[in-house]
Coordinates of C-alpha atoms in Angstrom, one line a residue:
M1 CA 68.6 98.1 46.4
L2 CA 68.0 101.4 48.2
N3 CA 67.8 101.3 52.0
K4 CA 68.7 97.6 52.3
Y5 CA 71.5 96.4 54.6
P6 CA 73.4 93.3 53.5
M7 CA 72.8 90.3 55.8
W8 CA 76.3 90.6 57.4
K9 CA 75.5 94.1 58.6
N10 CA 72.2 93.1 60.2
L11 CA 73.9 90.1 61.8
M12 CA 76.6 92.4 63.1
V13 CA 74.1 94.7 64.8
V14 CA 72.3 91.8 66.4
F15 CA 75.6 90.2 67.5
I16 CA 76.9 93.4 69.1
L17 CA 73.6 94.0 70.9
A18 CA 73.5 90.3 72.1
I19 CA 77.0 90.6 73.5
G20 CA 76.1 93.8 75.3
L21 CA 73.0 92.2 76.7
L22 CA 74.9 89.1 77.8
Y23 CA 77.5 91.1 79.8
A24 CA 74.9 93.5 81.1
L25 CA 72.8 90.6 82.4
P26 CA 74.9 90.0 85.7
N27 CA 73.7 93.4 86.9
V28 CA 70.1 92.1 87.0
Y29 CA 70.9 89.4 89.5
G30 CA 72.2 91.8 92.2
E31 CA 74.3 90.9 95.2
D32 CA 74.0 88.7 98.2
P33 CA 74.9 90.0 101.7
A34 CA 78.1 88.1 102.6
V35 CA 80.9 87.8 105.0
Q36 CA 84.4 87.4 103.8
I37 CA 87.0 85.6 106.0
S38 CA 90.7 85.8 105.5
A39 CA 93.6 84.6 107.6
G40 CA 95.8 86.9 109.6
R41 CA 99.6 86.5 110.0
N42 CA 99.4 83.6 112.4
A43 CA 96.6 81.6 110.8
T44 CA 95.5 79.9 107.6
V45 CA 92.2 79.4 105.8
S46 CA 91.5 75.7 105.1
A47 CA 88.6 73.2 104.7
T48 CA 88.6 73.0 108.4
T49 CA 87.8 76.7 108.7
V50 CA 84.9 76.2 106.3
D51 CA 83.5 73.3 108.4
Q52 CA 84.1 75.4 111.6
V53 CA 82.1 78.3 110.2
R54 CA 79.3 76.1 108.8
D55 CA 78.9 74.3 112.1
A56 CA 78.9 77.5 114.1
L57 CA 76.2 79.0 111.9
E58 CA 74.0 75.9 112.0
Q59 CA 74.2 75.6 115.8
A60 CA 73.3 79.3 116.2
G61 CA 70.3 78.8 113.8
I62 CA 71.6 81.4 111.3
A63 CA 70.6 80.4 107.7
S64 CA 73.2 80.8 105.1
K65 CA 73.0 80.4 101.3
S66 CA 76.5 79.0 100.9
V67 CA 79.8 78.6 102.7
V68 CA 82.7 78.1 100.3
M69 CA 86.4 78.6 100.1
E70 CA 87.8 80.4 97.0
N71 CA 91.2 81.9 96.3
G72 CA 92.3 81.4 99.9
L73 CA 89.2 83.1 101.3
V74 CA 86.1 81.8 102.9
E75 CA 82.9 83.4 101.6
V76 CA 79.6 83.0 103.5
R77 CA 76.4 84.2 101.7
F78 CA 73.3 85.1 103.6
N79 CA 69.6 85.6 102.7
N80 CA 69.3 89.0 104.3
V81 CA 71.3 91.8 106.0
E82 CA 70.1 90.8 109.5
D83 CA 71.5 87.3 109.1
Q84 CA 74.7 88.8 107.7
G85 CA 75.2 91.0 110.8
R86 CA 74.5 88.2 113.2
G87 CA 76.7 85.8 111.2
K88 CA 79.6 88.2 111.1
E89 CA 79.5 88.7 114.9
L90 CA 79.3 84.9 115.5
V91 CA 82.1 84.0 113.0
A92 CA 84.4 86.7 114.4
A93 CA 83.9 85.5 117.9
Q94 CA 84.3 81.8 116.9
L95 CA 87.5 82.3 114.9
G96 CA 89.2 84.9 117.1
D97 CA 91.6 87.6 116.3
D98 CA 93.8 85.6 114.0
Y99 CA 91.2 85.9 111.3
I100 CA 89.9 88.9 109.4
V101 CA 86.1 88.8 109.2
A102 CA 84.6 91.5 107.0
I103 CA 81.1 92.3 105.8
N104 CA 80.9 92.3 102.0
L105 CA 78.5 92.1 99.1
A106 CA 79.0 89.1 96.8
A107 CA 77.7 89.1 93.2
A108 CA 74.8 86.6 92.7
T109 CA 75.7 85.9 89.1
P110 CA 74.7 82.4 88.0
E111 CA 77.6 80.0 87.3
W112 CA 76.9 79.7 83.6
L113 CA 77.2 83.5 83.3
K114 CA 80.4 83.5 85.4
S115 CA 81.9 80.9 83.1
L116 CA 81.5 83.3 80.2
G117 CA 83.3 86.0 82.1
G118 CA 80.1 87.9 83.1
T119 CA 80.5 90.1 86.2
P120 CA 78.3 92.9 87.5
M121 CA 79.3 96.5 87.0
K122 CA 81.7 97.6 89.8
L123 CA 80.2 100.3 92.0
G124 CA 82.2 103.1 93.6
L125 CA 82.3 104.0 97.3
D126 CA 79.4 106.5 97.0
L127 CA 77.1 103.8 95.6
R128 CA 78.1 100.7 97.3
G129 CA 79.2 102.1 100.7
G130 CA 82.5 101.4 102.3
V131 CA 85.4 103.1 104.0
N132 CA 87.8 105.8 102.9
F133 CA 91.2 106.3 104.6
L134 CA 93.5 109.3 104.2
M135 CA 97.0 108.0 105.1
E136 CA 100.2 110.0 105.7
V137 CA 103.6 108.7 104.9
D138 CA 106.4 109.2 107.4
M139 CA 109.0 110.8 105.1
N140 CA 111.6 111.1 108.0
E141 CA 111.7 107.4 108.2
A142 CA 112.0 107.1 104.4
I143 CA 115.1 109.4 104.5
N144 CA 116.5 107.5 107.5
K145 CA 116.2 104.2 105.7
Q146 CA 117.9 105.6 102.6
Q147 CA 120.7 106.9 104.8
E148 CA 121.1 103.4 106.3
Q149 CA 121.3 102.0 102.8
I150 CA 124.1 104.5 102.0
V151 CA 126.0 103.5 105.1
A152 CA 125.9 99.9 103.9
D153 CA 126.9 100.9 100.4
F154 CA 129.8 103.0 101.6
R155 CA 131.1 100.2 103.8
S156 CA 130.9 97.7 101.0
Q157 CA 132.5 100.0 98.4
L158 CA 135.4 101.0 100.7
R159 CA 136.1 97.4 101.5
E160 CA 136.2 96.5 97.8
E161 CA 138.8 99.2 97.2
R162 CA 140.7 98.2 100.4
L163 CA 140.3 101.6 101.9
R164 CA 140.4 101.1 105.6
Y165 CA 137.9 103.3 107.5
S166 CA 137.5 103.8 111.3
G167 CA 133.7 104.4 111.1
V168 CA 130.7 105.0 108.9
R169 CA 127.5 106.2 110.6
I170 CA 124.5 108.4 110.2
A171 CA 125.0 111.9 111.4
P172 CA 122.5 114.7 111.8
T173 CA 123.5 116.3 108.5
G174 CA 124.0 113.1 106.5
V175 CA 126.4 110.1 106.5
E176 CA 129.7 110.6 108.3
V177 CA 132.8 108.6 107.2
R178 CA 135.9 108.7 109.4
F179 CA 139.5 107.5 108.7
R180 CA 142.8 107.4 110.6
Q181 CA 145.0 108.6 107.8
E182 CA 144.5 111.8 105.7
D183 CA 145.6 110.3 102.4
I184 CA 143.2 107.4 102.7
A185 CA 140.4 109.8 103.5
E186 CA 141.1 111.8 100.3
K187 CA 141.2 108.7 98.2
A188 CA 138.0 107.4 99.7
K189 CA 136.2 110.7 99.2
A190 CA 137.3 110.8 95.6
H191 CA 136.2 107.2 95.0
L192 CA 132.8 107.7 96.7
Q193 CA 132.2 111.0 94.9
G194 CA 132.5 109.2 91.6
L195 CA 130.0 106.5 92.6
H196 CA 127.5 108.8 94.3
Q197 CA 127.1 111.9 92.2
N198 CA 123.7 112.7 93.8
L199 CA 125.4 113.4 97.2
I200 CA 127.3 116.4 98.4
F201 CA 130.6 115.6 100.1
S202 CA 131.9 118.2 102.6
D203 CA 135.0 117.8 104.8
R204 CA 134.5 117.7 108.6
D205 CA 138.2 117.7 109.3
S206 CA 141.3 116.3 107.6
T207 CA 140.4 112.6 108.3
S208 CA 136.6 112.7 108.0
F209 CA 133.8 113.9 105.7
V210 CA 130.1 114.0 105.5
A211 CA 127.9 113.0 102.6
S212 CA 124.5 114.7 102.5
F213 CA 121.6 114.6 100.1
T214 CA 121.2 117.2 97.3
E215 CA 117.8 118.8 97.2
P216 CA 116.7 117.0 93.9
Y217 CA 117.9 113.7 95.4
L218 CA 115.9 114.4 98.6
K219 CA 112.8 115.0 96.6
E220 CA 113.5 111.8 94.6
V221 CA 113.7 109.8 97.7
Q222 CA 110.4 111.2 99.0
E223 CA 108.7 110.7 95.7
Y224 CA 110.0 107.1 95.5
A225 CA 108.7 106.4 99.0
L226 CA 105.3 107.7 98.2
T227 CA 104.8 106.0 94.8
Q228 CA 106.3 102.7 96.1
N229 CA 104.0 102.8 99.2
I230 CA 101.0 103.3 96.9
T231 CA 102.0 100.2 94.8
I232 CA 102.6 98.1 97.9
L233 CA 99.4 99.1 99.5
R234 CA 97.5 98.3 96.3
N235 CA 99.2 94.8 96.2
R236 CA 98.5 94.2 99.9
V237 CA 94.8 95.1 99.6
N238 CA 94.5 92.9 96.5
E239 CA 96.3 90.0 98.1
L240 CA 93.9 90.2 101.1
G241 CA 90.9 90.0 98.8
V242 CA 89.2 93.3 99.1
A243 CA 87.2 93.9 96.0
E244 CA 87.7 97.0 93.7
P245 CA 89.9 99.1 96.0
V246 CA 91.1 102.5 95.1
V247 CA 94.6 103.5 96.2
Q248 CA 95.8 106.8 94.9
R249 CA 98.1 109.7 95.8
Q250 CA 96.9 112.9 97.4
G251 CA 99.4 115.7 97.7
A252 CA 103.0 115.4 98.5
D253 CA 102.9 112.8 101.3
R254 CA 99.4 111.4 101.6
I255 CA 97.6 108.4 100.1
T256 CA 93.8 107.9 99.7
V257 CA 92.5 104.4 100.1
E258 CA 88.9 103.5 99.3
L259 CA 87.5 100.0 100.1
P260 CA 84.0 99.7 98.6
G261 CA 81.8 97.2 100.2
V262 CA 83.8 97.1 103.5
Q263 CA 81.7 98.3 106.3
D264 CA 83.8 97.2 109.2
T265 CA 86.2 100.1 109.8
A266 CA 88.2 98.2 112.5
R267 CA 88.8 95.3 110.3
A268 CA 89.6 97.5 107.3
K269 CA 92.2 99.2 109.5
E270 CA 93.6 95.8 110.3
I271 CA 94.0 95.0 106.6
L272 CA 95.9 98.2 105.9
G273 CA 97.4 98.5 109.4
A274 CA 100.1 96.0 108.6
T275 CA 102.4 98.9 108.0
A276 CA 105.4 96.6 108.0
T277 CA 108.7 96.3 106.3
L278 CA 111.0 93.3 105.8
E279 CA 114.7 93.1 106.1
F280 CA 117.2 90.3 105.5
R281 CA 120.1 90.2 108.0
A282 CA 122.9 87.9 108.7
L283 CA 122.9 85.7 111.8
A284 CA 125.6 86.6 114.3
E285 CA 127.0 83.0 114.4
N286 CA 129.4 83.2 117.3
A287 CA 127.5 85.6 119.5
D288 CA 126.6 84.5 123.0
V289 CA 122.8 84.5 123.4
N290 CA 122.9 84.3 127.2
A291 CA 125.3 87.2 127.4
A292 CA 123.2 89.2 125.0
M293 CA 120.1 88.6 127.2
R294 CA 122.1 90.2 130.0
G295 CA 122.7 93.2 127.9
I296 CA 126.2 92.3 126.5
V297 CA 125.6 92.5 122.8
P298 CA 128.5 92.6 120.2
P299 CA 128.9 96.1 118.8
D300 CA 128.0 95.1 115.3
A301 CA 125.0 93.0 116.3
K302 CA 121.5 93.4 117.7
L303 CA 119.3 91.2 119.9
Y304 CA 115.9 90.2 118.4
N305 CA 113.1 87.8 119.3
D306 CA 111.3 85.4 117.1
R307 CA 107.6 84.8 117.1
D308 CA 107.8 82.4 120.0
G309 CA 109.9 84.9 122.0
R310 CA 113.2 83.0 121.6
P311 CA 116.2 85.4 121.4
V312 CA 118.1 85.7 118.0
I313 CA 121.3 87.8 117.6
L314 CA 121.6 89.3 114.1
K315 CA 124.2 91.5 112.4
Q316 CA 123.3 95.2 112.3
A317 CA 124.1 95.6 108.6
V318 CA 121.1 95.0 106.4
I319 CA 121.7 92.7 103.5
L320 CA 118.5 93.6 101.6
T321 CA 115.2 95.3 102.3
G322 CA 111.8 93.8 101.2
D323 CA 111.2 96.5 98.6
H324 CA 113.5 94.6 96.2
I325 CA 111.2 91.5 96.2
T326 CA 109.2 91.1 93.0
G327 CA 107.6 87.7 93.7
A328 CA 107.2 85.0 96.3
K329 CA 105.5 81.6 96.1
S330 CA 105.2 78.8 98.6
G331 CA 106.2 75.3 97.6
Y332 CA 108.1 72.2 98.5
S333 CA 111.8 71.2 98.2
E334 CA 113.1 68.0 96.7
T335 CA 112.8 66.4 100.1
S336 CA 109.1 67.6 100.4
Q337 CA 109.9 70.2 103.0
P338 CA 108.0 73.5 102.8
Q339 CA 109.8 76.4 101.3
V340 CA 109.3 79.9 99.8
N341 CA 110.7 80.8 96.4
I342 CA 111.6 84.4 96.1
D343 CA 112.4 86.6 93.1
L344 CA 114.3 89.9 93.4
D345 CA 114.8 92.8 91.1
A346 CA 118.1 93.4 89.4
V347 CA 119.6 95.6 92.2
G348 CA 118.4 93.2 94.9
G349 CA 119.8 90.2 93.0
N350 CA 123.3 91.9 92.8
K351 CA 123.3 92.7 96.5
M352 CA 122.2 89.2 97.5
A353 CA 124.9 87.6 95.2
D354 CA 127.6 89.9 96.6
F355 CA 126.7 89.0 100.2
T356 CA 126.2 85.3 99.9
K357 CA 129.2 84.4 97.8
D358 CA 131.3 83.9 100.9
M359 CA 128.5 83.0 103.4
I360 CA 127.5 79.5 102.3
G361 CA 126.4 77.4 105.3
K362 CA 125.8 80.6 107.4
G363 CA 122.4 81.7 108.7
M364 CA 120.3 84.5 107.2
A365 CA 117.2 85.9 109.0
T366 CA 114.0 87.6 107.7
V367 CA 113.0 90.3 110.1
F368 CA 109.5 91.7 110.1
I369 CA 109.3 95.3 111.2
E370 CA 106.0 96.9 112.1
Y371 CA 105.4 100.5 112.9
K372 CA 102.4 101.2 115.0
P373 CA 101.1 104.7 115.3
T374 CA 101.2 106.1 118.9
G375 CA 98.4 108.6 118.2
E376 CA 100.8 111.4 119.1
R377 CA 102.7 113.9 116.9
D378 CA 106.2 115.4 117.2
A379 CA 107.2 119.0 117.4
D380 CA 106.8 119.4 113.6
G381 CA 103.3 118.0 113.7
R382 CA 104.2 114.7 112.2
P383 CA 102.8 111.4 113.5
T384 CA 105.1 109.3 115.8
F385 CA 105.4 105.5 115.7
D386 CA 106.4 102.6 117.9
K387 CA 108.8 100.3 116.1
I388 CA 108.2 96.5 116.6
E389 CA 110.7 94.1 115.2
E390 CA 110.3 90.3 115.0
V391 CA 112.4 87.5 113.4
I392 CA 110.0 85.4 111.3
N393 CA 112.4 83.0 109.8
V394 CA 116.1 82.0 110.1
A395 CA 117.4 80.0 107.1
T396 CA 120.7 78.4 106.1
I397 CA 122.4 79.7 102.9
Q398 CA 122.9 76.6 100.8
A399 CA 124.6 78.3 97.8
R400 CA 125.4 81.7 96.3
L401 CA 122.1 83.4 95.8
G402 CA 121.1 85.6 92.9
R403 CA 117.8 87.1 91.8
S404 CA 115.9 83.9 92.6
F405 CA 116.4 81.9 95.8
R406 CA 114.4 80.0 98.4
I407 CA 113.9 80.2 102.1
T408 CA 113.9 76.8 103.8
G409 CA 113.7 75.7 107.4
I410 CA 110.1 76.6 107.6
D411 CA 108.0 74.4 110.0
S412 CA 104.8 73.9 108.0
P413 CA 103.2 74.5 104.6
A414 CA 100.9 77.0 106.3
E415 CA 103.8 79.0 107.5
A416 CA 105.3 78.9 104.0
Q417 CA 102.0 80.2 102.6
N418 CA 101.8 83.0 105.1
L419 CA 105.4 84.1 104.6
A420 CA 104.9 84.1 100.8
L421 CA 101.7 86.2 101.2
L422 CA 103.6 88.6 103.4
L423 CA 106.5 88.9 101.0
R424 CA 104.2 89.2 97.9
A425 CA 102.2 91.9 99.7
G426 CA 105.4 93.9 99.8
A427 CA 107.2 95.9 102.4
L428 CA 106.3 99.6 102.8
I429 CA 109.2 101.9 102.1
A430 CA 108.1 104.1 105.0
P431 CA 105.5 103.7 107.8
I432 CA 102.1 105.3 107.3
T433 CA 99.4 106.5 109.6
I434 CA 95.7 107.0 109.1
V435 CA 95.0 110.7 109.6
Q436 CA 91.3 110.6 108.5
E437 CA 88.7 107.9 108.0
R438 CA 85.2 108.1 106.6
T439 CA 82.6 105.4 106.4
I440 CA 79.7 105.5 103.9
G441 CA 77.0 103.1 105.0
P442 CA 75.3 100.7 102.5
S443 CA 72.0 102.5 103.1
L444 CA 73.4 105.8 101.9
G445 CA 74.9 104.0 98.9
Q446 CA 71.6 102.4 98.1
E447 CA 69.9 105.7 98.4
N448 CA 72.3 107.2 95.9
I449 CA 71.6 104.3 93.5
D450 CA 67.9 104.7 93.9
N451 CA 68.2 108.5 93.2
G452 CA 70.3 107.7 90.2
K453 CA 67.9 105.2 88.8
A454 CA 65.0 107.6 89.4
A455 CA 66.9 110.4 87.5
L456 CA 67.6 107.9 84.6
L457 CA 64.0 106.7 84.6
Y458 CA 62.4 110.2 84.5
G459 CA 64.9 111.3 81.9
M460 CA 64.1 108.4 79.7
L461 CA 60.4 108.8 80.2
A462 CA 60.5 112.4 79.1
V463 CA 62.6 111.5 76.0
V464 CA 60.3 108.6 75.1
L465 CA 57.1 110.7 75.3
F466 CA 58.6 113.5 73.2
M467 CA 60.0 111.2 70.6
A468 CA 56.9 109.0 70.3
V469 CA 54.6 112.0 70.0
Y470 CA 56.7 114.2 67.8
Y471 CA 58.2 111.6 65.4
R472 CA 55.6 108.8 65.8
K473 CA 56.9 105.4 64.5
F474 CA 60.4 106.8 63.9
G475 CA 60.3 108.1 67.5
V476 CA 59.5 104.6 68.8
I477 CA 62.5 103.3 66.8
S478 CA 64.7 105.9 68.4
V479 CA 63.4 104.8 71.8
V480 CA 64.3 101.2 71.0
A481 CA 67.8 102.4 70.0
L482 CA 68.0 104.3 73.3
A483 CA 67.3 101.1 75.2
G484 CA 70.0 99.3 73.2
N485 CA 72.4 102.2 73.9
I486 CA 71.9 101.8 77.7
I487 CA 72.3 98.0 77.5
L488 CA 75.6 98.4 75.5
M489 CA 76.9 101.0 78.0
V490 CA 76.2 98.8 81.0
G491 CA 77.6 95.8 79.2
I492 CA 80.8 97.5 78.2
M493 CA 81.3 99.0 81.7
S494 CA 80.8 95.5 83.2
M495 CA 83.4 94.1 80.8
I496 CA 86.1 96.7 81.5
P497 CA 88.2 95.4 84.5
G498 CA 89.0 98.8 86.0
A499 CA 85.8 100.6 85.3
T500 CA 83.8 101.7 88.4
L501 CA 80.4 103.3 88.3
T502 CA 80.0 106.3 90.7
M503 CA 77.4 109.0 91.1
P504 CA 79.1 111.2 88.4
G505 CA 79.1 108.1 86.2
I506 CA 75.3 107.9 86.6
A507 CA 75.2 111.6 85.7
G508 CA 77.2 110.7 82.5
I509 CA 74.7 108.0 81.6
V510 CA 71.7 110.4 82.2
L511 CA 73.5 112.9 80.0
T512 CA 74.0 110.3 77.3
V513 CA 70.3 109.5 77.3
G514 CA 69.7 113.0 76.0
M515 CA 72.6 113.0 73.7
A516 CA 71.7 109.6 72.2
V517 CA 68.5 110.9 70.6
D518 CA 70.2 114.0 69.3
G519 CA 71.5 112.0 66.4
N520 CA 68.1 110.6 65.6
V521 CA 66.5 114.1 65.8
L522 CA 69.0 115.3 63.2
I523 CA 68.4 112.3 60.9
F524 CA 64.6 112.6 61.2
E525 CA 64.5 116.3 60.5
R526 CA 66.7 115.7 57.4
I527 CA 64.3 113.1 56.2
R528 CA 61.4 115.5 56.7
E529 CA 63.2 118.2 54.7
E530 CA 63.9 115.7 51.9
I531 CA 60.2 114.7 51.8
R532 CA 59.2 118.4 51.7
A533 CA 61.6 118.9 48.9
G534 CA 59.7 116.4 46.8
R535 CA 61.9 113.3 47.1
S536 CA 60.4 109.9 47.2
V537 CA 60.2 108.1 50.6
Q538 CA 63.2 105.8 49.8
Q539 CA 65.3 108.7 48.6
A540 CA 64.4 110.8 51.6
I541 CA 65.4 108.1 54.1
N542 CA 68.7 107.5 52.2
E543 CA 69.5 111.2 51.9
G544 CA 68.4 111.9 55.5
Y545 CA 70.9 109.4 57.0
A546 CA 73.7 110.3 54.6
N547 CA 73.4 114.1 55.1
A548 CA 73.0 113.9 58.8
F549 CA 76.0 111.7 59.4
S550 CA 78.7 114.4 59.2
T551 CA 76.8 116.7 61.5
I552 CA 76.3 113.9 64.1
A553 CA 80.0 112.9 63.8
D554 CA 81.2 116.5 64.3
A555 CA 79.1 117.1 67.3
N556 CA 80.2 113.8 69.0
I557 CA 83.8 114.3 68.2
T558 CA 83.9 117.7 69.9
T559 CA 82.2 116.2 72.9
L560 CA 84.7 113.3 72.8
I561 CA 87.6 115.7 72.8
T562 CA 86.2 117.3 75.9
A563 CA 85.7 114.0 77.6
L564 CA 89.3 113.1 76.8
I565 CA 90.6 116.3 78.3
L566 CA 88.5 115.6 81.4
F567 CA 89.9 112.1 81.6
S568 CA 93.5 113.2 81.3
V569 CA 93.4 116.1 83.8
G570 CA 90.7 114.9 86.1
T571 CA 90.9 112.5 89.1
G572 CA 88.5 110.2 90.8
P573 CA 84.8 111.0 90.1
V574 CA 85.7 113.4 87.3
K575 CA 87.6 110.7 85.5
G576 CA 84.7 108.3 86.1
F577 CA 82.3 110.8 84.5
A578 CA 84.7 111.2 81.5
V579 CA 84.9 107.4 81.0
T580 CA 81.1 107.0 81.1
L581 CA 80.7 109.9 78.7
M582 CA 83.2 108.4 76.2
I583 CA 81.6 105.0 76.3
G584 CA 78.2 106.7 75.9
I585 CA 79.3 108.7 72.8
A586 CA 80.6 105.6 71.1
T587 CA 77.5 103.5 71.8
S588 CA 75.0 106.3 71.0
M589 CA 76.6 106.8 67.6
F590 CA 76.3 103.1 66.9
T591 CA 72.7 102.8 68.0
S592 CA 71.4 106.1 66.6
I593 CA 73.1 105.7 63.2
I594 CA 73.6 102.0 62.5
G595 CA 71.0 100.5 64.8
T596 CA 68.1 102.7 63.8
R597 CA 69.1 102.4 60.2
A598 CA 68.9 98.6 60.4
V599 CA 65.4 98.8 61.9
V600 CA 64.2 101.4 59.4
N601 CA 65.6 99.4 56.5
A602 CA 63.9 96.2 57.8
L603 CA 60.5 98.0 58.1
W604 CA 60.4 100.3 55.1
G605 CA 63.5 99.7 53.0
G606 CA 62.9 98.9 49.3
K607 CA 59.1 99.2 49.6
R608 CA 56.9 101.3 47.3
M609 CA 55.5 103.9 49.7
K610 CA 53.9 107.3 48.9
K611 CA 53.8 108.6 52.5
L612 CA 56.0 108.2 55.5
D613 CA 54.7 108.5 59.1
I614 CA 57.3 110.8 60.6

């Protein structure tokens, strides 16, 4: 029959709209003012922490909606912003500096909706408020670390070939290798040249040469440091529980970090301020600690301190750096002792296997190295850092290690958990410093949301009035479709894990409101033309939809191509606008063509009618 959808098609329309409504629903419930508590390096979050926080709030007379522990974090929800501020100050004072207490907004989605995967749409920094950091990577340190790695590689490779050298060290122009005999120097140079084709080897004299970086290799090292730091920063922020962070590159040596919902700049700096690296070094077994404390340290060793201030002497040669770690989990050994299970990448696994094959029963230490900005800059205008080194663990090598091994000798499960967190968070390839910070308050974010809602409301109101007056009942149907379109857009954006709504995104939604009725205008005008041409009502409806489809599709495809180009070349807000626009194009085509057709068919399809109110 003309203008009748089969039952499955009607059910499909209802099902899609119901799914969109279900996943758009969490946005109705809003967010609770909350405080998020995570542990620092020397603390753990446990049920005791929850009780401590709850008791402190009750004694201070600060009402809270809930205090729960989830995913290693304590989340305290409050009834209003005033209680949130007072609660944050109280909890921070109560727990001390070992804990990170940050203001946050927690979704108030009901449990039944959460169990279905429903979450509210993620809001960007300009809508939710938060902090923005511009960080600069110390490329000099990245190059220095690579030179240290080359020194270690040269030593290992020369030993394997039994080419005796008198010294391998970092020189101002590269890595200098010295020998006592000319013929060995020539053989060593030829051997290393074959292994390191990205280095330039130049003779210093007859028994020594210098290996320096080629220009492409230097750029490769800097590029690697930047991209790896971005990845590690992203992991670190995720591990510490900051919701929907944005970590992206800006220029040749800078990184932008946005933490929506975080209003405490000092604490946010603390989250990112752990600009630390990790190194595995061998224990100098026979070194005299007392002599080392008097300044007599073996030439191939270095004196460190552990977290309790006890002296530890380690070999200067680095076995492995933390950037080879791909995974770390805390657990228990066969004897129920806490341990950390570590996974390495292929390169790291080979290095660890080579080192430990003859070192069973010897000690290996994990060194935590932190670079703290001094606030000063060198002659080239680059930031300077204080280097702080600390031994966090000394373990005994039980067997030859490969890509997976475990660190034992850990005092407590809490320490194992902390070490695993630190290792998972990754080690920065090069230290970074914050060169610019910007805080957007929640009030400004709320103002942006209110302005966006007002723009959307006025836009919709104008469209509703025009369509209802000009196209009457068909205009009302298009308005219903428009509402369905917005619900679908919000539902889809809430379902996409990485989608974040920003001010340009709201602009994309407002633009889509206008575009959504374009399709209906074309269809309705076609129907009018068919009626004026003398066709029956049913034929006019059928021909109107059929003839307008290609025009609507062409118009939307051209817009979609534009949105794709914006998405591929744009960054940040431009990309967000493009995503919103693409989703809007897809949902508006569905609602304006299939959705309205289902309603029109249900109301007038197959009926004998002489006149159509359009």
